Each structure stands twice: as structure tokens, then as C-alpha cells.
mmCIF file of C-alpha atoms in Angstrom:
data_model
loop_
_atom_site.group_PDB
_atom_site.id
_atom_site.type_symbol
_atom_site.label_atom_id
_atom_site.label_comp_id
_atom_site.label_asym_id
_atom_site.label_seq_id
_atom_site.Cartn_x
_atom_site.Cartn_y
_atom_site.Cartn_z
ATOM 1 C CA UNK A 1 62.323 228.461 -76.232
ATOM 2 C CA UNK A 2 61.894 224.783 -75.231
ATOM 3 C CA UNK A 3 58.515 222.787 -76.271
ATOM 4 C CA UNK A 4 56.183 223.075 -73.496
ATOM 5 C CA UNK A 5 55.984 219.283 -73.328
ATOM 6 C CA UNK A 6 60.116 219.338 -73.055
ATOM 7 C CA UNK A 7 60.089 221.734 -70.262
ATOM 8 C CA UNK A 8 57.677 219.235 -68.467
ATOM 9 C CA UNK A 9 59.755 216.812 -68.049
ATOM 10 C CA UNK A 10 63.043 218.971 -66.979
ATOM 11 C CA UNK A 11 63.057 219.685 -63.565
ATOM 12 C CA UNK A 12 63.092 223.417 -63.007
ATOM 13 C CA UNK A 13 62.133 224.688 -66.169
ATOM 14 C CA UNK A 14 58.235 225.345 -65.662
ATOM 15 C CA UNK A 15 57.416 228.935 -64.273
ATOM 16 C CA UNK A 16 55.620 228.813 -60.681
ATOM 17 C CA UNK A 17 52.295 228.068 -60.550
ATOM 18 C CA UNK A 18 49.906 228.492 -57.900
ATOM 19 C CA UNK A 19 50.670 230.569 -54.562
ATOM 20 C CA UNK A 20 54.467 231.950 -55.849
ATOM 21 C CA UNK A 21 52.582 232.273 -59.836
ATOM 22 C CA UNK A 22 52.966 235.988 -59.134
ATOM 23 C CA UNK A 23 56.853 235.617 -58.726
ATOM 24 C CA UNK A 24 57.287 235.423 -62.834
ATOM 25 C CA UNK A 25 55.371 239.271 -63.255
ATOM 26 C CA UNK A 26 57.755 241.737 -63.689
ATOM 27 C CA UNK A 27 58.745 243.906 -60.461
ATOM 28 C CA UNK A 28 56.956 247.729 -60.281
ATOM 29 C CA UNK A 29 57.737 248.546 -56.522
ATOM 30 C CA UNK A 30 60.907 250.228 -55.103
ATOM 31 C CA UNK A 31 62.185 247.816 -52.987
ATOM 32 C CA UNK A 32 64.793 245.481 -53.423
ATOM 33 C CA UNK A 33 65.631 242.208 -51.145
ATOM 34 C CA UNK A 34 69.081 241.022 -49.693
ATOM 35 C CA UNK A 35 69.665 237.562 -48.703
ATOM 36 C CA UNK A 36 72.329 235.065 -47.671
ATOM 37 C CA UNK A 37 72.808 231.864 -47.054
ATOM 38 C CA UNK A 38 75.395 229.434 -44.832
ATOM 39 C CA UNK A 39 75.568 225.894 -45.582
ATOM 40 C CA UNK A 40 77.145 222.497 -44.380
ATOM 41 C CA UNK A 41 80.122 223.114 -46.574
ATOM 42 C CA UNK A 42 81.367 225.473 -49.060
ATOM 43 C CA UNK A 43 80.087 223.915 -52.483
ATOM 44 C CA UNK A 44 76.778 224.896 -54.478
ATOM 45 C CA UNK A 45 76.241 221.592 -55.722
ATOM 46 C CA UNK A 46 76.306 219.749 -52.352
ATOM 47 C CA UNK A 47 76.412 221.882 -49.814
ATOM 48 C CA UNK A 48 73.368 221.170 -47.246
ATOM 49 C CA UNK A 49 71.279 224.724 -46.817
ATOM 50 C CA UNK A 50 71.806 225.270 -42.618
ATOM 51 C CA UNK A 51 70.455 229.023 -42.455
ATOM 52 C CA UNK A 52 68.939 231.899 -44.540
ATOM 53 C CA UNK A 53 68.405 235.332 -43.853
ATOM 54 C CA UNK A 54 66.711 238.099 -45.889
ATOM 55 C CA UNK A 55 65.896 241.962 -45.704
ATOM 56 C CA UNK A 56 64.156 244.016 -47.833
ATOM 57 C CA UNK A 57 65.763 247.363 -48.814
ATOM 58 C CA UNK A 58 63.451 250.713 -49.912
ATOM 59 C CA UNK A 59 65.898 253.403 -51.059
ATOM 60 C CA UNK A 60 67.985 254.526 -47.876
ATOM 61 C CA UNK A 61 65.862 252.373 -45.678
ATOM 62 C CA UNK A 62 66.613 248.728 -44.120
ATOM 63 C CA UNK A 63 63.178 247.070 -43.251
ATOM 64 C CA UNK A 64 64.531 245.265 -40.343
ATOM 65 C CA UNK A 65 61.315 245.093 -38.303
ATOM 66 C CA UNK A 66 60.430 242.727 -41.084
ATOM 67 C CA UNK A 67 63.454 240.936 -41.505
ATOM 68 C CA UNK A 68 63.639 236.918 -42.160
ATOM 69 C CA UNK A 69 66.249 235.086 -40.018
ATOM 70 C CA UNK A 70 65.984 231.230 -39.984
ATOM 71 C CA UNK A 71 68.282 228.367 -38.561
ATOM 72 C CA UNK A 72 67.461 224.563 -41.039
ATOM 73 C CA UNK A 73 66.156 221.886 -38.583
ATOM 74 C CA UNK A 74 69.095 219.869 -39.822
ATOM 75 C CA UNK A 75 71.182 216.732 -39.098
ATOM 76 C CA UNK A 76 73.881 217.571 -42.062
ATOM 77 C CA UNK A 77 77.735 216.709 -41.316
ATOM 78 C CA UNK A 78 78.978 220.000 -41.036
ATOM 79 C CA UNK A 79 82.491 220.394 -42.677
ATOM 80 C CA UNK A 80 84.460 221.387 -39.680
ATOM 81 C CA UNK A 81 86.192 224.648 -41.952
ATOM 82 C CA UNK A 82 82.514 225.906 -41.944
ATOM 83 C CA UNK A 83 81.633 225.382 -38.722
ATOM 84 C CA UNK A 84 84.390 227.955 -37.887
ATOM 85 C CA UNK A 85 83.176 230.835 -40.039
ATOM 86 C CA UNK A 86 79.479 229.948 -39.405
ATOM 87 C CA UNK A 87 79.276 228.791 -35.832
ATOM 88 C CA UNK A 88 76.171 226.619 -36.761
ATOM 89 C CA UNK A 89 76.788 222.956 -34.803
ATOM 90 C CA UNK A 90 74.504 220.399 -35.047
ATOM 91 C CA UNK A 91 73.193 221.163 -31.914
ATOM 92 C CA UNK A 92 72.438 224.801 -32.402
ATOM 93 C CA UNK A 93 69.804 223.571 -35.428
ATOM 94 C CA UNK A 94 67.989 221.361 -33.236
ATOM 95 C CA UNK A 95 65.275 223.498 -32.683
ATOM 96 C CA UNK A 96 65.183 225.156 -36.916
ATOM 97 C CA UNK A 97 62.508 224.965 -39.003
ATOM 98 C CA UNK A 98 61.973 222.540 -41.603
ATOM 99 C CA UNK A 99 63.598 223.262 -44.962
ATOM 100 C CA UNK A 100 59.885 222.912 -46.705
ATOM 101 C CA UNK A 101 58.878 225.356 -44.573
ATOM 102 C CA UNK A 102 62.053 228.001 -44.856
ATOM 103 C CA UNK A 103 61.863 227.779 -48.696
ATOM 104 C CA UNK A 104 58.346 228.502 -48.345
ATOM 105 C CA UNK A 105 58.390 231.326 -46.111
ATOM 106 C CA UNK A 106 61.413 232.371 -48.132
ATOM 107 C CA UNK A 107 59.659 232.543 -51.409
ATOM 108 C CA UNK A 108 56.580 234.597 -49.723
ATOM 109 C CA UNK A 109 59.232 237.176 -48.501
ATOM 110 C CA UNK A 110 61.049 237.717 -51.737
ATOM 111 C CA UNK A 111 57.968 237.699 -53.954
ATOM 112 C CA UNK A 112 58.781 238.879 -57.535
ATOM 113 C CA UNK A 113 61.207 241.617 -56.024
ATOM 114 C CA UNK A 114 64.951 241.646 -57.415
ATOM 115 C CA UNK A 115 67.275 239.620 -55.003
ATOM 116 C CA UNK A 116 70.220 241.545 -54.124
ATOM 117 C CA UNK A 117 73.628 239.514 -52.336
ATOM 118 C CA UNK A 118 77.604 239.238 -51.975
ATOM 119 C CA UNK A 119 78.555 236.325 -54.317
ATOM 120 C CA UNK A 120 74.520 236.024 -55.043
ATOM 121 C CA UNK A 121 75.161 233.390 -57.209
ATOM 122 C CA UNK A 122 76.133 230.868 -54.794
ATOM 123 C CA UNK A 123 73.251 231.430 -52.980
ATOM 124 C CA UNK A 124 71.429 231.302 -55.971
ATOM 125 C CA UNK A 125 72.442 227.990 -56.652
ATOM 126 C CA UNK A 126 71.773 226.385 -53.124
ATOM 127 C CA UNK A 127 68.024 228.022 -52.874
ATOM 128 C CA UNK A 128 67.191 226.514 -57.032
ATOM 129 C CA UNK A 129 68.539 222.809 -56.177
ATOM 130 C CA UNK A 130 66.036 222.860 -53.581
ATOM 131 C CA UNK A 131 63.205 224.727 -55.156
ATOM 132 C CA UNK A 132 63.299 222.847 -57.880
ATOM 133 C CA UNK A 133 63.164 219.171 -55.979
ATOM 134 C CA UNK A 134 60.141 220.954 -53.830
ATOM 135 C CA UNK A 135 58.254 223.234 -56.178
ATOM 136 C CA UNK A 136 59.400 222.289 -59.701
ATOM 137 C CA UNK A 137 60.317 225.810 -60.770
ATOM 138 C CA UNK A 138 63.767 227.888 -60.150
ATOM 139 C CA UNK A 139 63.948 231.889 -59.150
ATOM 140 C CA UNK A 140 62.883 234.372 -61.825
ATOM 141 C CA UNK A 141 63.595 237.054 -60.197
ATOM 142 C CA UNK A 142 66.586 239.332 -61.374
ATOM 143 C CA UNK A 143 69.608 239.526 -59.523
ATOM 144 C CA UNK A 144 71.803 242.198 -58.197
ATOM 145 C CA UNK A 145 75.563 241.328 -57.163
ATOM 146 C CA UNK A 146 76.735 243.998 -55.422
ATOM 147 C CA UNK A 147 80.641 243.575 -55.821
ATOM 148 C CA UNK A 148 79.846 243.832 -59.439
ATOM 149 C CA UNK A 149 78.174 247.332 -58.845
ATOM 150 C CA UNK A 150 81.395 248.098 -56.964
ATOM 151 C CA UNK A 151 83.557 247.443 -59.930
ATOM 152 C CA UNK A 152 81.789 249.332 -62.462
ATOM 153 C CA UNK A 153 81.734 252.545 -59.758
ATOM 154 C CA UNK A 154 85.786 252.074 -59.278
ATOM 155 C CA UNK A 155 86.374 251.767 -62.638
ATOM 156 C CA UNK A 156 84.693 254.871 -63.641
ATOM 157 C CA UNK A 157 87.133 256.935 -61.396
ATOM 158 C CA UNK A 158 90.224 254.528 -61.152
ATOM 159 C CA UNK A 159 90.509 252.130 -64.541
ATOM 160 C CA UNK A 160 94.205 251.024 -63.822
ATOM 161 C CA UNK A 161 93.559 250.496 -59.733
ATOM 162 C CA UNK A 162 94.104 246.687 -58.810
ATOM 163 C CA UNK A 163 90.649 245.705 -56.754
ATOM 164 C CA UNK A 164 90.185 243.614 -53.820
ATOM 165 C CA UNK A 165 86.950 242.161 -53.803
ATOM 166 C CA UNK A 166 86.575 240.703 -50.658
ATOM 167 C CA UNK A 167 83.322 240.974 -48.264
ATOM 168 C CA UNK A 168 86.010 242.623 -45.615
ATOM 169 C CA UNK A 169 87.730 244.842 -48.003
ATOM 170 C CA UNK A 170 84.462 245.979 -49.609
ATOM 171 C CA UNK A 171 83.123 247.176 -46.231
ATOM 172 C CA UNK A 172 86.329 248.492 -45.129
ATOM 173 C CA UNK A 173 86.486 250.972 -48.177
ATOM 174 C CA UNK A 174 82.824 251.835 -48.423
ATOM 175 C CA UNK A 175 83.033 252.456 -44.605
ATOM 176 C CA UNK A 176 80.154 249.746 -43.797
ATOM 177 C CA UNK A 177 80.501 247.847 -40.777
ATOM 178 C CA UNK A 178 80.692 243.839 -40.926
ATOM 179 C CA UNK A 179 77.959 242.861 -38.399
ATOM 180 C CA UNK A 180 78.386 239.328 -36.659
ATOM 181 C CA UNK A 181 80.338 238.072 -40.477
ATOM 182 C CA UNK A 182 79.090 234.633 -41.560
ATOM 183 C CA UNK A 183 75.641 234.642 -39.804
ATOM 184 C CA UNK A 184 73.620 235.079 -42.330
ATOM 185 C CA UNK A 185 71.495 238.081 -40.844
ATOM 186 C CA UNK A 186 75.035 239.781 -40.343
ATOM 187 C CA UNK A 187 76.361 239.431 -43.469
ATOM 188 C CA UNK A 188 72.293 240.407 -45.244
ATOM 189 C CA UNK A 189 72.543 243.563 -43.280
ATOM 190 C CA UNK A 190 76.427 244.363 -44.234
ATOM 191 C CA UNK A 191 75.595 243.749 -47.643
ATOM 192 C CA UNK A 192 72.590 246.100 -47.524
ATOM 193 C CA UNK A 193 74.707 248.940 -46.704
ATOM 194 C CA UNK A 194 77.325 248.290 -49.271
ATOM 195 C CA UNK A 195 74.079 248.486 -51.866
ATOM 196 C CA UNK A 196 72.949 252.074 -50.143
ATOM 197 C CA UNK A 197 76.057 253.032 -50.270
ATOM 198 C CA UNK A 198 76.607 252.687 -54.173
ATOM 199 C CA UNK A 199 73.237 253.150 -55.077
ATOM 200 C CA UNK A 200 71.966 256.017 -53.330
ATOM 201 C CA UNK A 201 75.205 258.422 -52.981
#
């Protein structure tokens, strides 16, 4: 455990204060929340944040009523390879949100709930980098990767039987369809029903 006077003066390694203070209690509820993220290109440490989406999951249900789905007011240079999976032009985030204001109403929708994604830890890293340069803390929250689930299920029946662990050919085998891939509400709600789908049956 670093000194508390250490930990001051690392960004990122105090535990949120204030509004998101509740964020560090440990999670009694039942639901969960899936989230994604699409970015100027593909790299966690550079990567500009462009869109997030999130939807929180209770058992069999998808709460998409509720469901967070914003576009970055942003003037990034958009790595042309990305544009083509993500569609997101310069043009098309003219009329975004702030990214003060997405992290924030990011961090109200997630609360202390677990945070549940395809390759969650690249998302993971874009959403610290700027949480810590905003609000000086990173996410405590625990977090669920569902291809990881997948393997431990497959490997219970099938020990020797190569995997493919793409988004595509997770779908395709748990019988989930890919909804509008590389938008991130599309992909949150995919990914969603992959984690029913193991979870629950």
C-alpha cells in the first residue's frame, strides 16, 4: 500500500472523492453494465475517445430504455483504417458532447456496478487516461471480459478445441446477432447478449 502522501502526488492513485466517492463501495445490486468505446485510432495510449456507449444488464434483461449513447464533440485526426470500421468523420461529431461532460455522465451511469465489455481492457485504458487528467482517480469497479467467460465455458466441455475469439465468431457460435458492429451502442448491445447467453443458460 503506497504512503498516502505518495499516492498524492501520482496521478490516478487517490480513490474518488466527492459526487463518484460512492464508486469505491463494494457492489450489492444485480445488475451489471456493458460499455464500449471507438476512438480516433486503434491504440490505448493515444487513441482520442470519439464515442461511448453503455447498458446496464439485470439477469435476462437489457435496460435499453436507459441506455447511454454519446458521439465526443471532437476535432481529432481520425486514422482513416478507423474511420472505416467506425464511420465517425469529423463532421458527424460536430454536434457531440464535450468529453468533461461524457466522462461525467459516464461515471453517474456506471456507479460502483461491475463493468462488463469485449476486449474491456482497452476500453479500460482509454476511459482511466482521461479520468485521471479530469478527476484524479481511475475505475474501481471490477471488470468482466466476456471472451474470457467464453473460454472457461468451452474448455469445460471441449479442452483440446482450437478457439476463435473474435467479436464475429463469438456471436456467430453463441447465436447473438452483431447489431450495427463498431458503433459503440451496437457492439454494447451484442456484447450484452453474449454475457446472457453464458451467464444465465
Amino acid at each position: 500500500m503506497l504512503p498516502h502522501w505518495l499516492r498524492k502526488h501520482i496521478p490516478g492513485q487517490l480513490p474518488p472523492e466527492g459526487r463518484w466517492r460512492h464508486m469505491a463501495e463494494p457492489y450489492e445490486g444485480d445488475e451489471i453494465v456493458v460499455l464500449d468505446c471507438e476512438t480516433s485510432i486503434f491504440d490505448k495510449k493515444k487513441g482520442e475517445l470519439l464515442s461511448v456507449a453503455a447498458v446496464r444488464v439485470r439477469g435476462n434483461e437489457i435496460l435499453l430504455a436507459d441506455a447511454l449513447d454519446l458521439t465526443i464533440r471532437s476535432d481529432a485526426v481520425t486514422d482513416p483504417n478507423a474511420v472505416r470500421v467506425h464511420y465517425l468523420r469529423r463532421e458527424d461529431r460536430l454536434n457531440g458532447v464535450s468529453l468533461a461532460e461524457a466522462i461525467e455522465k459516464l461515471l453517474d451511469f456506471i456507479g460502483n456496478r461491475p463493468i462488463c465489455g469485449f476486449y474491456i481492457e482497452y476500453d479500460r485504458a482509454i476511459l482511466n487516461r482521461y479520468i485521471r487528467q479530469l478527476h484524479n482517480f481511475q475505475l474501481p469497479n471490477q471488470f468482466i471480459e466476456v471472451s474470457e467467460i467464453y473460454v472457461r465455458k468451452k474448455r469445460r466441455l471441449y479442452p483440446d478445441l482450437p478457439l476463435k475469439l473474435t467479436f464475429e465468431a463469438l456471436a456467430t457460435d453463441l447465436n447473438v446477432p452483431i447489431i450495427e458492429r463498431h458503433t459503440a451502442i451496437g457492439d454494447v448491445i451484442s456484447t450484452a447478449l453474449m454475457h446472457i447467453k453464458l451467464t444465465r443458460f
